[in-house]
Coordinates of C-alpha atoms in Angstrom, one line a residue:
X1 CA -2.7 30.5 -7.1
X2 CA -6.2 30.7 -8.4
X3 CA -8.6 31.5 -5.6
X4 CA -10.7 28.3 -6.1
X5 CA -7.6 26.1 -6.2
X6 CA -6.3 27.7 -3.0
X7 CA -9.6 26.9 -1.2
X8 CA -9.4 23.3 -2.4
X9 CA -5.8 23.0 -1.3
X10 CA -6.5 24.5 2.1
X11 CA -9.5 22.2 2.5
X12 CA -7.2 19.2 2.3
X13 CA -4.6 20.7 4.6
X14 CA -7.4 21.5 7.1
X15 CA -7.9 17.8 7.7
X16 CA -4.7 18.0 9.8
X17 CA -6.5 20.1 12.4
X18 CA -8.7 17.0 13.1
X19 CA -6.0 14.4 12.6
X20 CA -4.8 13.5 16.0
X21 CA -1.4 12.3 17.0
X22 CA -0.4 9.9 19.8
X23 CA 0.8 12.9 21.8
X24 CA -1.4 14.9 24.2
X25 CA -1.5 18.6 25.1
X26 CA -0.9 20.0 28.6
X27 CA -4.7 19.9 29.2
X28 CA -5.1 16.3 28.3
X29 CA -6.4 16.6 24.7
X30 CA -4.9 14.7 21.8
X31 CA -2.6 17.0 19.9
X32 CA -3.4 17.4 16.2
X33 CA -0.9 17.0 13.4
X34 CA -1.5 20.7 12.5
X35 CA -0.5 21.7 16.0
X36 CA 2.7 19.6 15.8
X37 CA 3.6 21.2 12.5
X38 CA 3.0 24.7 13.8
X39 CA 5.2 24.1 16.9
X40 CA 7.9 22.6 14.7
X41 CA 7.8 25.7 12.4
X42 CA 7.9 28.0 15.4
X43 CA 10.9 26.1 16.8
X44 CA 12.7 26.7 13.4
X45 CA 11.8 30.4 13.7
X46 CA 13.2 30.7 17.2
X47 CA 16.5 28.8 16.5
X48 CA 17.4 30.6 13.3
X49 CA 20.2 32.6 15.0
X50 CA 21.9 29.3 15.9
X51 CA 22.2 28.4 12.2
X52 CA 23.1 31.6 10.3
X53 CA 24.5 29.6 7.5
X54 CA 21.2 27.8 6.9
X55 CA 18.1 28.8 4.9
X56 CA 15.7 28.8 7.9
X57 CA 12.8 29.9 5.7
X58 CA 13.3 26.6 3.9
X59 CA 13.4 24.8 7.2
X60 CA 10.1 26.4 8.3
X61 CA 8.6 25.3 5.0
X62 CA 9.7 21.8 5.6
X63 CA 8.2 21.9 9.1
X64 CA 4.9 23.2 7.7
X65 CA 4.6 20.6 5.0
X66 CA 6.3 17.5 6.5
X67 CA 3.2 15.7 7.7
X68 CA 0.8 16.7 4.9
X69 CA 0.6 13.1 3.8
X70 CA -1.2 12.4 7.1
X71 CA -4.2 14.3 5.7
X72 CA -4.8 11.2 3.7
X73 CA -3.7 8.4 6.0
X74 CA -4.0 9.7 9.5
X75 CA -1.1 9.7 11.9
X76 CA 0.7 6.5 12.7
X77 CA 3.1 6.8 15.7
X78 CA 6.7 6.5 14.6
X79 CA 7.1 3.3 16.7
X80 CA 4.3 1.6 14.8
X81 CA 4.8 3.0 11.3
X82 CA 5.9 0.4 8.7
X83 CA 7.6 0.8 5.4
X84 CA 4.3 -0.1 3.7
X85 CA 2.6 2.7 5.7
X86 CA 5.2 5.2 4.5
X87 CA 4.8 4.1 0.9
X88 CA 1.0 4.4 1.0
X89 CA 1.3 7.9 2.6
X90 CA 3.9 9.0 0.0
X91 CA 1.8 7.7 -2.9
X92 CA -1.4 9.5 -1.8
X93 CA 0.5 12.7 -1.0
X94 CA 2.4 12.7 -4.4
X95 CA -0.9 12.0 -6.3
X96 CA -2.4 15.1 -4.5
X97 CA 0.7 17.2 -5.2
X98 CA 0.4 16.5 -8.9
X99 CA -3.0 18.3 -8.8
X100 CA -1.3 21.5 -7.6
X101 CA -0.2 24.3 -10.0
X102 CA 3.1 23.3 -11.4
X103 CA 5.3 25.8 -9.6
X104 CA 3.9 24.7 -6.2
X105 CA 4.1 21.1 -7.1
X106 CA 7.7 21.4 -8.2
X107 CA 8.7 23.2 -5.0
X108 CA 7.0 20.7 -2.8
X109 CA 8.4 17.7 -4.6
X110 CA 11.9 19.3 -4.3
X111 CA 11.4 19.9 -0.6
X112 CA 10.2 16.4 0.0
X113 CA 13.1 14.9 -2.0
X114 CA 15.6 17.0 0.1
X115 CA 13.9 16.0 3.3
X116 CA 14.0 12.3 2.4
X117 CA 17.7 12.4 1.4
X118 CA 18.6 14.3 4.6
X119 CA 21.9 15.5 3.1
X120 CA 21.5 19.2 3.4
X121 CA 21.9 21.2 6.6
X122 CA 18.3 22.4 6.2
X123 CA 16.9 18.9 6.0
X124 CA 18.9 17.8 9.0
X125 CA 17.7 20.7 11.0
X126 CA 14.1 20.0 10.0
X127 CA 14.4 16.3 10.9
X128 CA 15.9 17.1 14.3
X129 CA 13.2 19.6 15.0
X130 CA 10.5 17.1 14.1
X131 CA 11.8 14.7 16.7
X132 CA 12.6 17.2 19.4
X133 CA 9.1 18.8 19.2
X134 CA 7.5 15.4 19.8
X135 CA 9.7 15.0 22.9
X136 CA 8.9 18.5 24.1
X137 CA 5.2 17.8 23.8
X138 CA 5.5 14.6 25.8
X139 CA 7.3 16.5 28.5
X140 CA 4.6 19.2 28.5
X141 CA 1.7 16.6 28.7
X142 CA 0.8 14.9 31.9
X143 CA 2.9 11.7 32.4
X144 CA -0.3 9.7 32.8
X145 CA -0.7 10.0 29.0
X146 CA 2.5 8.2 28.4
X147 CA 2.5 4.6 27.4
X148 CA 5.2 2.3 29.0
X149 CA 7.5 2.4 26.0
X150 CA 7.7 6.2 26.1
X151 CA 9.7 6.2 29.3
X152 CA 12.6 4.8 27.4
X153 CA 11.8 6.4 24.1
X154 CA 11.8 9.9 25.6
X155 CA 15.3 9.2 26.9
X156 CA 16.8 8.1 23.5
X157 CA 14.6 9.3 20.7
X158 CA 16.1 11.8 18.2
X159 CA 19.7 11.4 19.6
X160 CA 20.8 10.4 16.1
X161 CA 19.0 13.3 14.5
X162 CA 20.9 16.0 16.5
X163 CA 24.5 14.6 16.2
X164 CA 25.5 17.1 13.5
X165 CA 24.9 20.2 15.7
X166 CA 26.3 21.1 19.1
X167 CA 23.3 23.4 19.7
X168 CA 20.8 20.7 18.9
X169 CA 22.7 18.2 21.1
X170 CA 22.5 20.7 24.0
X171 CA 18.8 21.2 23.3
X172 CA 18.3 17.4 23.3
X173 CA 20.1 17.1 26.6
X174 CA 17.9 19.8 28.2
X175 CA 14.8 17.9 27.0
X176 CA 16.3 14.7 28.5
X177 CA 16.8 16.5 31.8
X178 CA 13.1 17.5 31.8
X179 CA 12.1 13.9 31.0
X180 CA 14.2 12.6 33.9
X181 CA 12.7 15.2 36.2
X182 CA 9.2 14.4 35.1
X183 CA 9.7 10.6 35.6
X184 CA 11.3 11.2 39.1
X185 CA 8.5 13.5 40.2
X186 CA 6.0 10.8 39.1
X187 CA 7.8 8.2 41.2
X188 CA 7.5 10.5 44.2
X189 CA 3.8 11.2 43.7

């Protein structure tokens, strides 16, 4: 990629460092979209041995780019996001992708298409990681940052996304145990 174009592309992606999510960090600061994407990609790296048949480099790419659209729209929590919000984000993202060099645009569009269809093993792993990372972050953050609906959401969210994998079901169950422990400890306090 041409050096000037790379700087322009990274300047757009950099917005995600300041785009906050509903989630909080352990120290009580709003998590950024970039931090969420980083942790998701890191999860993909560390679980690669559990999926020897999958192209985990592709999964890591999916994790890195999956929320790039939020550089244009900001983050809308999953429990508030509407179909119209999703369409707006997709339109803005795809308009930006069209400005990229053709080989990068083609690869990104192919990845986004695969992620949306969720038919391949890689896209299923990415989607599970996206949900599980959010749950992990909620468990890491202080429970005082949770809104009332999150007590139930942390118990059931992403269940459907892990059904295809025994390993991811086990990981989901361990996260649920941490959620239960966190809620119980909060009741005792």
